[in-house]
Amino acid sequence: MSDIAKITVNVDEAIAVDKYNVDEENAHIELVDDPDMEEFKKLVRVCPAALYKIDEDGKPTFDYAGCLECGTCRIACGDTIIKKWDMPQPTMGVEYRFG
Amino acid sequence: MEERDFDIIVVGSGCAGAVAAYVAASAGKSVLVVERGNYAGAKNMTGGRIYSHSLKKVFPDFEQSAPLERKITHERIAMMDPESEMTIDFTSKELGEEGKDSYSVLRGPFDQWLAEQAENAGAEYICGIPVEELLKDESGAVYGIKAGEDEITAHVTIVADGVNSLLSERSLGNPRPKANEMAVGIKEVFELPAGQIEDRFLTPEGEGAAMLFVGDCTHGNVGGGFLYTNKDSISLGLVATISTAADASNPVPVYQMLEDFKNHPAVAPIIRGAKMVEHSGHMVPEGGYNMVPTYTFDGALIAGEAAGLCMNMGYQVRGMDFAVASGQFAGEAAVAAIDAEDVSVAGLASYKQKMEGSFVIQDLETFKLWPATMEKWDRMFTDYPVMIKEIFNAMFSVDGKPQEHLKKRMMPIIKKRGMFSLLKEVKGALKAL
C-alpha cells in the first residue's frame, strides 16, 4: 500500500459503537470480480467506514457489514468497479441514534 | 382523476419529506410516508446546524417542543497547518435573534420530532421499508411506489430520499452526481457534560458554538473540518470532495484524516476525556446550482438533498433550511395540483415557481461560481494556513534578539508568495462569494 498513507486508526473499533442490523444473507453492495486496483484504492481513500482494505498480500478486501450507507463509493466508482449498490433490505443496516 | 390509495406518498422522512407530509396532511390530504429507517432519522446524519427561518414558517412554535441541542451564538472559523491554528471567534446578539437564529441538532431525535408533527397532522407512516422504484404509466407519469412486494398508488409522489437518491437517478432519469460535485462527510459524536462544553467554548448556559476549519484537517485537500456543540455532546468531523480525496495524489484515507484532525494539538483538548458514542458517514452535495437536477415531473416532485439543495460557502454551510423550505413548497404544490385535478408537470408548476421565487434557488444561483472556485483554490487548503502561521509567529514570538519593525517581519512572508498573485486569488474568490 505504498500510495496509501500509514493507517494509525482502527475504524473497526470506531464503528463497533454504532448500532447495526447486519443482513448476513444479502450483500447490498457488490464489486466486480478482479477489481482494477487503482479504482479500488479510490474506495480505500474515501469510504468513511474503512470497509475497503488492501491486505498484507496486496489483495483487495471488502466487507459490507459495517456500511454507513452514505453512497460515497457509488459516486466514486459506480461506473467502474461497483457492480451493485442497493439500499439494504427492510429494517437492515445502520441505525443512527445521534445522527 | 383515477382512484389512488393515497393523495400523496412521501418517500423519506427527513427535513424535506416530513415537512411535505405535515403540510399536505394539514391541508386534509391523505398522506403516506415511507421511511427506510426503522424510525425517522435512523439513516440520517448532519454536521450539523439548522438555520431556523424556514422551520419557523412551518412550525411557528418549534422552539417549545423541537429537540434542539443549542442555540448557536458563537461562530468560529479556524485555519490550521499541522502544528498551528488561528481561530476567529465571533459572537453577537444578532446571531441569536428570532428569524436569524440557528441551532445545532442531531438527526436521530430531530427527525423523529418532525415525523411526530406529520403524524399528528394525520400522515400515515411505514418505517423500515426502502422504496425500490416508482410506478409509472405508459406515458411515463409517476403514480406511486414499489416497495418489496407492495405497490402503493398516489396522485403525487414526493421523492425526498436524501443525498444518495437512487430514485432520482433510477426512476426519474436524473444524472448521477459527479465525484467533484459531492463530498464525503465523516463525523464522530463525543459525549461531554454540558458545563464542560460551555467552559471549553466560553458560551452562556444553553448556547453553543459552530466551528469550521480549513487546511490541515483535510491534509490540504479540498474540504474542511466542522464542529458543533450539542447539549451534552460535540459533533466533530470533516468533509472532503470525493474526486480529490479519491485521487491518487491524496495518500490519506478520510478516516485517517479524521484521526489526524482529532489528534491535532488545537483539536485534541476540545474532546479530551470525552467518550466517542457514534461514528457516521454521509455525503454532502456541494456542486450548488449547476448540480440541481430536474425536480418536477408528471406525478412526482423531488425535494431536499435529493435535489442537491445544499450550500457549502466555506464560512457557512446550509442544507436543512433548504430542505425544510423545499418540503413545504412540494407539499403545497402537491395539494394545489390535486385540488385542481392536474398532477402533470404543468399542474405541479407552482413547486418550481416557489423554489425559484425564494432563497432556495436564488441563493444557489447567486453563488453558483463558488463550488468551482473553491475546487481550484488549492492554496486556501495548503499554503494559506502556513502563511497565517508564519505571520502570527513573526508577530507573537519573542526570542530576545533585537526585533525588526513589524512591517519588516511581515513583508518577506507575503513577498515570497507574490503579493500580486495573493490579491488576485482573493479578489477572484470574493467575486464568487
Coordinates of C-alpha atoms in Angstrom, one line a residue:
Chain A
M1 CA 0.0 0.0 0.0
S2 CA 2.8 2.4 -0.9
D3 CA 0.5 5.1 -2.1
I4 CA -1.8 4.9 0.9
A5 CA -0.5 6.6 4.0
K6 CA 0.2 4.7 7.2
I7 CA -3.0 3.9 9.0
T8 CA -2.9 4.5 12.7
V9 CA -6.6 4.3 13.5
N10 CA -8.7 1.2 13.9
V11 CA -12.0 2.2 12.3
D12 CA -13.5 -1.3 13.0
E13 CA -13.3 -0.3 16.7
A14 CA -15.0 3.1 15.9
I15 CA -17.9 1.6 14.0
A16 CA -18.3 -1.0 16.8
V17 CA -20.0 1.6 18.9
D18 CA -22.7 2.1 16.1
K19 CA -25.9 0.1 16.0
Y20 CA -26.4 -2.2 13.1
N21 CA -28.8 -4.9 12.0
V22 CA -26.5 -6.7 9.7
D23 CA -28.1 -8.7 6.9
E24 CA -25.9 -11.8 6.7
E25 CA -27.9 -13.1 3.7
N26 CA -27.7 -10.2 1.4
A27 CA -24.8 -8.0 0.3
H28 CA -26.3 -4.7 -0.7
I29 CA -23.0 -3.6 -2.4
E30 CA -21.1 -5.9 -4.7
L31 CA -17.8 -5.3 -6.6
V32 CA -16.9 -6.8 -9.9
D33 CA -14.5 -9.7 -9.9
D34 CA -10.9 -8.8 -10.0
P35 CA -11.4 -5.1 -9.5
D36 CA -8.9 -2.6 -11.0
M37 CA -6.5 -1.8 -8.2
E38 CA -6.3 2.0 -9.0
E39 CA -10.1 2.2 -8.8
F40 CA -10.1 0.1 -5.6
K41 CA -7.6 2.4 -4.0
K42 CA -10.1 5.3 -4.6
L43 CA -12.5 3.4 -2.3
V44 CA -9.8 2.8 0.3
R45 CA -9.3 6.6 0.4
V46 CA -13.0 7.7 0.5
C47 CA -15.0 5.1 2.4
P48 CA -15.7 6.7 5.9
A49 CA -16.1 3.2 7.4
A50 CA -12.9 1.8 6.0
L51 CA -14.7 -1.2 4.5
Y52 CA -12.3 -1.3 1.6
K53 CA -8.9 -2.5 2.6
I54 CA -5.8 -3.9 1.0
D55 CA -4.4 -6.8 3.0
E56 CA -0.8 -7.8 3.7
D57 CA -0.5 -9.7 0.4
G58 CA -1.8 -6.7 -1.5
K59 CA -5.2 -8.2 -2.1
P60 CA -8.3 -6.1 -2.0
T61 CA -10.9 -6.9 0.7
F62 CA -14.4 -5.6 1.2
D63 CA -17.0 -6.2 3.9
Y64 CA -20.4 -4.5 3.5
A65 CA -21.3 -5.3 7.2
G66 CA -20.1 -2.0 8.6
C67 CA -21.6 0.1 5.8
L68 CA -22.9 3.5 6.8
E69 CA -25.0 3.7 3.6
C70 CA -23.6 7.0 2.6
G71 CA -23.2 6.2 -1.1
T72 CA -19.7 7.7 -1.5
C73 CA -18.4 4.5 -3.1
R74 CA -21.2 4.6 -5.6
I75 CA -20.3 8.2 -6.6
A76 CA -16.6 7.4 -6.7
C77 CA -16.7 4.1 -8.6
G78 CA -20.3 3.4 -9.6
D79 CA -19.3 3.4 -13.2
T80 CA -16.2 1.2 -12.8
I81 CA -15.8 -1.5 -10.1
I82 CA -19.1 -1.2 -8.1
K83 CA -21.4 -3.7 -9.7
K84 CA -24.3 -3.3 -7.4
W85 CA -25.4 -0.7 -4.9
D86 CA -28.8 -1.0 -3.4
M87 CA -30.3 0.0 -0.1
P88 CA -30.1 -2.8 2.5
Q89 CA -33.2 -5.0 2.8
P90 CA -36.1 -3.8 5.0
T91 CA -35.1 -3.0 8.7
M92 CA -31.5 -3.8 7.9
G93 CA -28.3 -1.8 8.0
V94 CA -27.0 1.1 10.1
E95 CA -29.3 2.7 12.7
Y96 CA -28.1 6.1 13.9
R97 CA -29.0 7.1 17.4
F98 CA -27.5 10.5 17.3
G99 CA -27.0 11.3 13.6
Chain B
M1 CA -58.7 11.7 -11.6
E2 CA -58.3 8.0 -11.2
E3 CA -58.7 6.2 -7.8
R4 CA -55.5 6.1 -5.8
D5 CA -54.6 4.5 -2.4
F6 CA -53.4 7.9 -1.2
D7 CA -53.4 11.5 -2.4
I8 CA -49.7 11.8 -1.7
I9 CA -46.9 9.5 -0.9
V10 CA -43.7 10.9 0.5
V11 CA -40.5 8.8 0.2
G12 CA -38.2 9.6 3.1
S13 CA -38.9 11.3 6.4
G14 CA -36.0 13.8 6.7
C15 CA -36.4 17.5 6.9
A16 CA -37.9 17.8 3.4
G17 CA -40.1 14.7 3.5
A18 CA -41.6 15.1 7.0
V19 CA -42.4 18.8 6.3
A20 CA -44.0 18.0 2.9
A21 CA -46.1 15.3 4.7
Y22 CA -47.0 17.7 7.5
V23 CA -48.1 20.5 5.1
A24 CA -50.2 18.1 2.9
A25 CA -51.8 16.3 5.8
S26 CA -52.6 19.6 7.5
A27 CA -54.4 20.6 4.3
G28 CA -56.6 17.5 4.7
K29 CA -54.9 15.2 2.1
S30 CA -54.4 11.5 2.7
V31 CA -50.6 11.1 3.1
L32 CA -48.4 8.1 3.4
V33 CA -44.7 8.5 4.4
V34 CA -42.4 5.6 3.6
E35 CA -39.2 5.8 5.5
R36 CA -36.4 3.2 5.1
G37 CA -35.0 3.6 8.6
N38 CA -36.7 1.8 11.4
Y39 CA -37.5 5.3 12.7
A40 CA -37.2 8.7 11.1
G41 CA -33.6 9.8 11.4
A42 CA -32.2 6.3 11.7
K43 CA -30.4 6.7 8.4
N44 CA -29.7 10.4 8.6
M45 CA -26.7 12.5 9.6
T46 CA -25.9 16.2 9.7
G47 CA -22.9 18.2 10.8
G48 CA -24.9 20.0 11.9
R49 CA -26.8 23.1 12.4
I50 CA -30.1 24.3 11.1
Y51 CA -30.9 27.9 10.3
S52 CA -34.4 28.2 11.7
H53 CA -36.0 30.8 9.4
S54 CA -37.8 28.2 7.1
L55 CA -38.7 25.9 10.0
K56 CA -40.3 28.9 11.8
K57 CA -42.6 29.4 8.8
V58 CA -44.0 25.9 9.1
F59 CA -43.8 25.5 12.9
P60 CA -44.1 28.9 14.5
D61 CA -43.6 27.5 18.0
F62 CA -40.9 25.0 17.2
E63 CA -38.6 26.3 19.9
Q64 CA -41.0 25.0 22.5
S65 CA -41.0 21.3 21.5
A66 CA -38.3 20.5 18.9
P67 CA -35.3 18.7 20.3
L68 CA -32.9 21.5 19.6
E69 CA -29.4 21.0 21.0
R70 CA -28.0 24.5 21.4
K71 CA -28.7 27.9 20.0
I72 CA -25.6 28.9 18.1
T73 CA -24.3 32.2 19.3
H74 CA -20.6 31.7 18.6
E75 CA -19.3 31.4 15.1
R76 CA -15.7 30.2 14.8
I77 CA -13.5 29.9 11.8
A78 CA -10.1 28.3 12.0
M79 CA -7.1 27.9 9.7
M80 CA -4.7 25.1 10.6
D81 CA -1.5 23.7 9.4
P82 CA 0.0 20.6 11.1
E83 CA 1.3 22.5 14.0
S84 CA -0.7 25.7 14.3
E85 CA -4.2 27.0 14.4
M86 CA -5.6 30.5 14.1
T87 CA -9.2 30.9 15.2
I88 CA -11.7 33.7 14.8
D89 CA -14.4 33.6 17.4
F90 CA -17.3 35.9 16.8
T91 CA -20.4 36.4 18.9
S92 CA -23.2 38.9 18.8
K93 CA -26.7 39.4 19.8
E94 CA -27.9 39.4 16.2
L95 CA -26.8 35.7 15.8
G96 CA -29.5 34.7 18.3
E97 CA -32.3 37.0 17.1
E98 CA -35.6 35.4 16.2
G99 CA -35.6 34.7 12.4
K100 CA -31.8 34.7 12.3
D101 CA -31.3 32.1 15.0
S102 CA -29.7 28.8 14.3
Y103 CA -29.5 25.6 16.3
S104 CA -27.2 22.5 16.5
V105 CA -29.3 19.4 16.0
L106 CA -28.8 15.6 16.0
R107 CA -30.9 14.0 13.3
G108 CA -31.9 10.9 15.3
P109 CA -34.1 12.9 17.8
F110 CA -34.8 15.9 15.4
D111 CA -36.2 13.8 12.6
Q112 CA -38.4 11.8 15.0
W113 CA -39.9 15.1 16.2
L114 CA -40.5 16.2 12.6
A115 CA -42.2 12.8 11.9
E116 CA -44.3 13.2 15.0
Q117 CA -45.6 16.6 13.7
A118 CA -46.5 14.9 10.4
E119 CA -48.2 12.0 12.1
N120 CA -50.1 14.3 14.5
A121 CA -51.4 16.2 11.4
G122 CA -52.7 12.9 10.0
A123 CA -50.0 11.4 7.9
E124 CA -49.6 7.6 8.0
Y125 CA -46.2 6.1 8.4
I126 CA -44.4 2.9 7.2
C127 CA -40.9 2.6 8.6
G128 CA -38.1 0.1 7.9
I129 CA -39.0 -0.3 4.2
P130 CA -36.9 1.1 1.3
V131 CA -38.8 2.2 -1.8
E132 CA -37.1 0.4 -4.7
E133 CA -38.8 2.2 -7.6
L134 CA -41.6 4.5 -8.7
L135 CA -44.6 3.2 -10.5
K136 CA -45.1 4.8 -14.0
D137 CA -47.8 4.5 -16.5
E138 CA -47.3 4.2 -20.3
S139 CA -46.7 7.9 -20.7
G140 CA -44.0 7.9 -18.0
A141 CA -46.2 9.7 -15.4
V142 CA -45.5 8.5 -11.8
Y143 CA -48.5 7.1 -9.9
G144 CA -47.0 5.6 -6.8
I145 CA -44.2 3.4 -5.4
K146 CA -43.0 -0.2 -5.3
A147 CA -41.5 -1.3 -2.0
G148 CA -40.8 -5.1 -1.7
E149 CA -43.9 -6.9 -3.0
D150 CA -46.2 -4.0 -2.4
E151 CA -47.3 -1.4 -4.9
I152 CA -49.0 1.6 -3.4
T153 CA -50.5 4.3 -5.6
A154 CA -50.9 8.1 -5.1
H155 CA -51.7 11.1 -7.2
V156 CA -48.4 12.8 -6.3
T157 CA -45.2 11.1 -5.1
I158 CA -42.7 13.4 -3.3
V159 CA -39.2 12.0 -3.6
A160 CA -37.2 13.1 -0.5
D161 CA -34.9 10.1 -0.2
G162 CA -31.8 12.1 0.5
V163 CA -28.4 12.9 -1.0
N164 CA -27.9 9.4 -2.2
S165 CA -31.1 9.4 -4.2
L166 CA -31.4 6.2 -6.1
L167 CA -35.0 7.1 -7.1
S168 CA -34.0 10.4 -8.8
E169 CA -31.4 8.5 -10.8
R170 CA -33.0 5.1 -11.5
S171 CA -36.7 6.0 -11.7
L172 CA -36.7 9.7 -12.8
G173 CA -33.7 9.6 -15.1
N174 CA -31.6 12.4 -13.5
P175 CA -27.9 12.1 -14.0
R176 CA -25.8 10.6 -11.2
P177 CA -24.0 13.5 -9.4
K178 CA -20.3 13.6 -10.3
A179 CA -17.5 13.0 -7.9
N180 CA -16.4 16.6 -7.9
E181 CA -20.0 17.7 -7.1
M182 CA -20.2 15.6 -4.0
A183 CA -18.3 15.5 -0.8
V184 CA -18.0 12.7 1.8
G185 CA -18.7 13.7 5.3
I186 CA -17.3 11.7 8.3
K187 CA -18.3 12.5 11.8
E188 CA -18.0 11.4 15.4
V189 CA -20.1 12.3 18.3
F190 CA -18.4 12.8 21.7
E191 CA -20.2 12.9 25.0
L192 CA -19.3 15.7 27.3
P193 CA -21.2 17.3 30.2
A194 CA -23.0 20.5 29.3
G195 CA -21.0 22.6 31.8
Q196 CA -17.7 21.4 30.3
I197 CA -18.9 22.3 26.8
E198 CA -19.8 25.8 27.9
D199 CA -16.4 26.2 29.6
R200 CA -14.5 25.0 26.6
F201 CA -16.3 27.2 24.2
L202 CA -16.9 30.2 26.5
T203 CA -20.6 30.2 25.8
P204 CA -23.6 31.2 28.0
E205 CA -25.6 28.4 29.5
G206 CA -27.6 26.5 26.9
E207 CA -25.9 28.3 24.0
G208 CA -23.3 26.9 21.7
A209 CA -20.6 27.3 19.1
A210 CA -20.3 26.3 15.5
M211 CA -16.8 25.9 14.1
L212 CA -15.4 25.4 10.6
F213 CA -11.8 24.5 9.9
V214 CA -9.7 24.8 6.7
G215 CA -6.2 23.5 6.0
D216 CA -4.5 20.5 7.5
C217 CA -7.8 19.0 8.7
T218 CA -8.1 17.5 5.2
H219 CA -4.3 17.4 4.7
G220 CA -4.6 20.2 2.1
N221 CA -7.4 18.5 0.1
V222 CA -10.5 20.4 -0.9
G223 CA -12.8 20.3 2.1
G224 CA -12.7 21.2 5.7
G225 CA -13.4 20.3 9.3
F226 CA -16.5 21.1 11.3
L227 CA -17.5 21.1 14.9
Y228 CA -20.9 21.8 16.5
T229 CA -21.7 21.8 20.2
N230 CA -24.8 19.9 21.2
K231 CA -26.5 19.8 24.6
D232 CA -24.1 17.3 26.1
S233 CA -22.1 16.1 23.2
I234 CA -19.8 17.5 20.5
S235 CA -20.2 16.7 16.8
L236 CA -16.7 16.7 15.2
G237 CA -15.9 15.7 11.6
L238 CA -14.8 16.7 8.2
V239 CA -15.9 16.9 4.7
A240 CA -13.8 16.2 1.6
T241 CA -14.7 16.5 -2.0
I242 CA -14.9 12.9 -3.4
S243 CA -13.0 13.5 -6.6
T244 CA -9.9 15.0 -4.9
A245 CA -10.0 12.7 -1.8
A246 CA -10.2 9.6 -4.1
D247 CA -7.4 10.9 -6.4
A248 CA -4.0 9.1 -6.3
S249 CA -2.4 12.4 -5.3
N250 CA -4.1 12.0 -1.9
P251 CA -2.5 9.3 0.1
V252 CA -4.6 9.7 3.3
P253 CA -8.0 8.0 3.6
V254 CA -10.7 10.2 5.0
Y255 CA -10.9 8.2 8.2
Q256 CA -7.2 8.7 8.8
M257 CA -7.7 12.4 8.1
L258 CA -10.3 12.4 10.9
E259 CA -7.9 10.6 13.2
D260 CA -5.2 13.1 12.5
F261 CA -7.6 16.0 12.9
K262 CA -8.7 14.7 16.3
N263 CA -5.1 14.5 17.3
H264 CA -4.2 18.0 16.1
P265 CA -2.8 19.9 19.1
A266 CA -5.6 22.5 18.8
V267 CA -8.4 20.0 18.5
A268 CA -7.4 17.2 20.9
P269 CA -8.1 19.4 24.0
I270 CA -11.6 20.1 22.8
I271 CA -12.6 16.4 23.1
R272 CA -10.2 15.5 25.9
G273 CA -11.8 13.0 28.2
A274 CA -15.0 12.7 26.0
K275 CA -16.4 9.4 25.0
M276 CA -17.0 8.7 21.4
V277 CA -20.5 7.3 21.0
E278 CA -21.2 7.3 17.3
H279 CA -19.1 7.2 14.1
S280 CA -21.1 8.2 11.0
G281 CA -20.7 8.9 7.3
H282 CA -22.9 10.8 4.9
M283 CA -22.5 12.6 1.6
V284 CA -22.9 16.4 1.0
P285 CA -24.0 17.8 -2.3
E286 CA -21.5 20.6 -3.0
G287 CA -22.0 21.3 -6.7
G288 CA -24.5 24.1 -6.0
Y289 CA -26.8 25.5 -8.6
N290 CA -25.3 23.6 -11.5
M291 CA -26.0 20.2 -10.0
V292 CA -29.7 20.8 -9.2
P293 CA -31.5 18.2 -11.3
T294 CA -34.9 18.3 -12.8
Y295 CA -37.2 18.3 -9.8
T296 CA -40.7 18.5 -11.3
F297 CA -42.2 15.5 -13.1
D298 CA -45.6 14.2 -14.1
G299 CA -46.9 12.9 -10.8
A300 CA -43.7 13.5 -8.9
L301 CA -41.6 16.1 -7.2
I302 CA -38.1 15.9 -5.7
A303 CA -37.3 17.8 -2.5
G304 CA -34.4 18.3 -0.2
E305 CA -30.9 16.9 -0.6
A306 CA -32.2 14.5 -3.2
A307 CA -32.5 17.7 -5.3
G308 CA -28.9 18.7 -4.4
L309 CA -30.1 21.6 -2.3
C310 CA -27.1 22.5 -0.2
M311 CA -24.5 25.2 0.0
N312 CA -21.0 25.0 1.4
M313 CA -19.6 28.5 1.3
G314 CA -16.5 27.6 3.4
Y315 CA -17.5 30.1 6.1
Q316 CA -21.1 28.8 6.2
V317 CA -22.8 25.5 5.5
R318 CA -26.6 25.3 4.8
G319 CA -28.8 22.4 3.8
M320 CA -31.5 21.7 6.3
D321 CA -33.1 25.1 5.8
F322 CA -33.3 24.5 2.1
A323 CA -34.8 21.0 2.8
V324 CA -37.5 22.4 5.1
A325 CA -38.5 25.1 2.6
S326 CA -38.5 22.7 -0.4
G327 CA -40.6 20.3 1.6
Q328 CA -43.1 23.0 2.4
F329 CA -43.3 24.1 -1.3
A330 CA -43.6 20.5 -2.5
G331 CA -46.4 19.8 -0.1
E332 CA -48.2 22.9 -1.0
A333 CA -47.8 22.3 -4.8
A334 CA -49.0 18.7 -4.5
V335 CA -52.1 19.9 -2.6
A336 CA -52.8 22.6 -5.1
A337 CA -52.4 20.2 -8.1
I338 CA -54.7 17.6 -6.6
D339 CA -57.3 20.2 -5.9
A340 CA -57.1 21.4 -9.5
E341 CA -57.1 17.8 -10.7
D342 CA -54.0 18.2 -12.7
V343 CA -50.9 16.5 -11.4
S344 CA -48.9 16.8 -14.6
V345 CA -45.7 18.8 -14.7
A346 CA -47.9 21.8 -15.7
G347 CA -50.2 21.1 -12.8
L348 CA -47.3 20.9 -10.4
A349 CA -45.6 24.0 -11.8
S350 CA -46.2 26.0 -8.6
Y351 CA -43.4 24.0 -7.0
K352 CA -40.8 25.3 -9.5
Q353 CA -42.3 28.8 -9.1
K354 CA -42.0 28.8 -5.4
M355 CA -38.5 27.3 -5.5
E356 CA -37.3 29.9 -8.0
G357 CA -39.2 32.7 -6.2
S358 CA -37.4 32.0 -2.9
F359 CA -34.0 31.9 -1.4
V360 CA -33.8 28.2 -2.3
I361 CA -32.9 28.5 -5.9
Q362 CA -31.9 32.2 -5.7
D363 CA -29.1 31.7 -3.2
L364 CA -27.8 28.7 -5.1
E365 CA -27.8 30.8 -8.3
T366 CA -26.1 33.8 -6.6
F367 CA -23.2 31.6 -5.5
K368 CA -23.1 29.3 -8.5
L369 CA -19.5 30.1 -9.3
W370 CA -18.3 29.3 -5.8
P371 CA -18.1 25.5 -6.0
A372 CA -15.7 25.6 -9.0
T373 CA -13.7 28.5 -7.5
M374 CA -13.3 26.6 -4.2
E375 CA -12.3 23.4 -6.0
K376 CA -9.4 25.2 -7.8
W377 CA -8.3 27.3 -4.9
D378 CA -5.5 24.9 -3.8
R379 CA -3.6 27.4 -1.7
M380 CA -6.6 28.0 0.6
F381 CA -6.2 24.4 1.8
T382 CA -2.4 24.2 1.7
D383 CA -0.3 27.3 1.8
Y384 CA -2.6 30.0 3.3
P385 CA -2.7 28.2 6.7
V386 CA 1.1 28.1 6.6
M387 CA 1.3 31.8 5.7
I388 CA -1.0 32.6 8.6
K389 CA 1.2 30.6 11.0
E390 CA 4.3 32.5 9.7
I391 CA 2.6 35.9 10.1
F392 CA 1.5 35.2 13.7
N393 CA 4.7 33.5 14.7
A394 CA 6.6 36.6 13.4
M395 CA 4.2 38.8 15.4
F396 CA 4.0 36.9 18.7
S397 CA 7.2 35.0 19.3
V398 CA 10.0 36.7 21.2
D399 CA 13.5 35.2 21.4
G400 CA 15.5 38.1 22.9
K401 CA 17.3 39.0 19.7
P402 CA 16.8 42.7 18.7
Q403 CA 13.5 42.9 16.9
E404 CA 12.7 44.3 13.5
H405 CA 9.7 46.6 12.8
L406 CA 6.5 44.6 12.3
K407 CA 6.3 45.5 8.6
K408 CA 9.8 44.2 8.0
R409 CA 8.9 41.0 9.7
M410 CA 5.7 40.6 7.6
M411 CA 6.8 41.6 4.1
P412 CA 9.1 38.6 3.4
I413 CA 6.2 36.3 4.3
I414 CA 3.9 37.9 1.9
K415 CA 6.5 38.7 -0.8
K416 CA 7.8 35.1 -1.2
R417 CA 4.2 34.2 -2.2
G418 CA 3.8 37.1 -4.5
M419 CA 1.7 40.0 -3.3
F420 CA 0.0 40.3 -6.7
S421 CA -1.0 36.6 -7.0
L422 CA -2.4 36.6 -3.5
L423 CA -4.5 39.7 -4.2
K424 CA -5.7 38.2 -7.4
E425 CA -6.7 34.9 -5.8
V426 CA -8.6 36.7 -3.0
K427 CA -10.3 39.0 -5.5
G428 CA -11.4 36.1 -7.6
A429 CA -12.8 34.3 -4.6
L430 CA -14.6 37.3 -3.3
K431 CA -16.3 37.6 -6.7
A432 CA -17.7 34.1 -6.3
L433 CA -18.7 34.6 -2.7

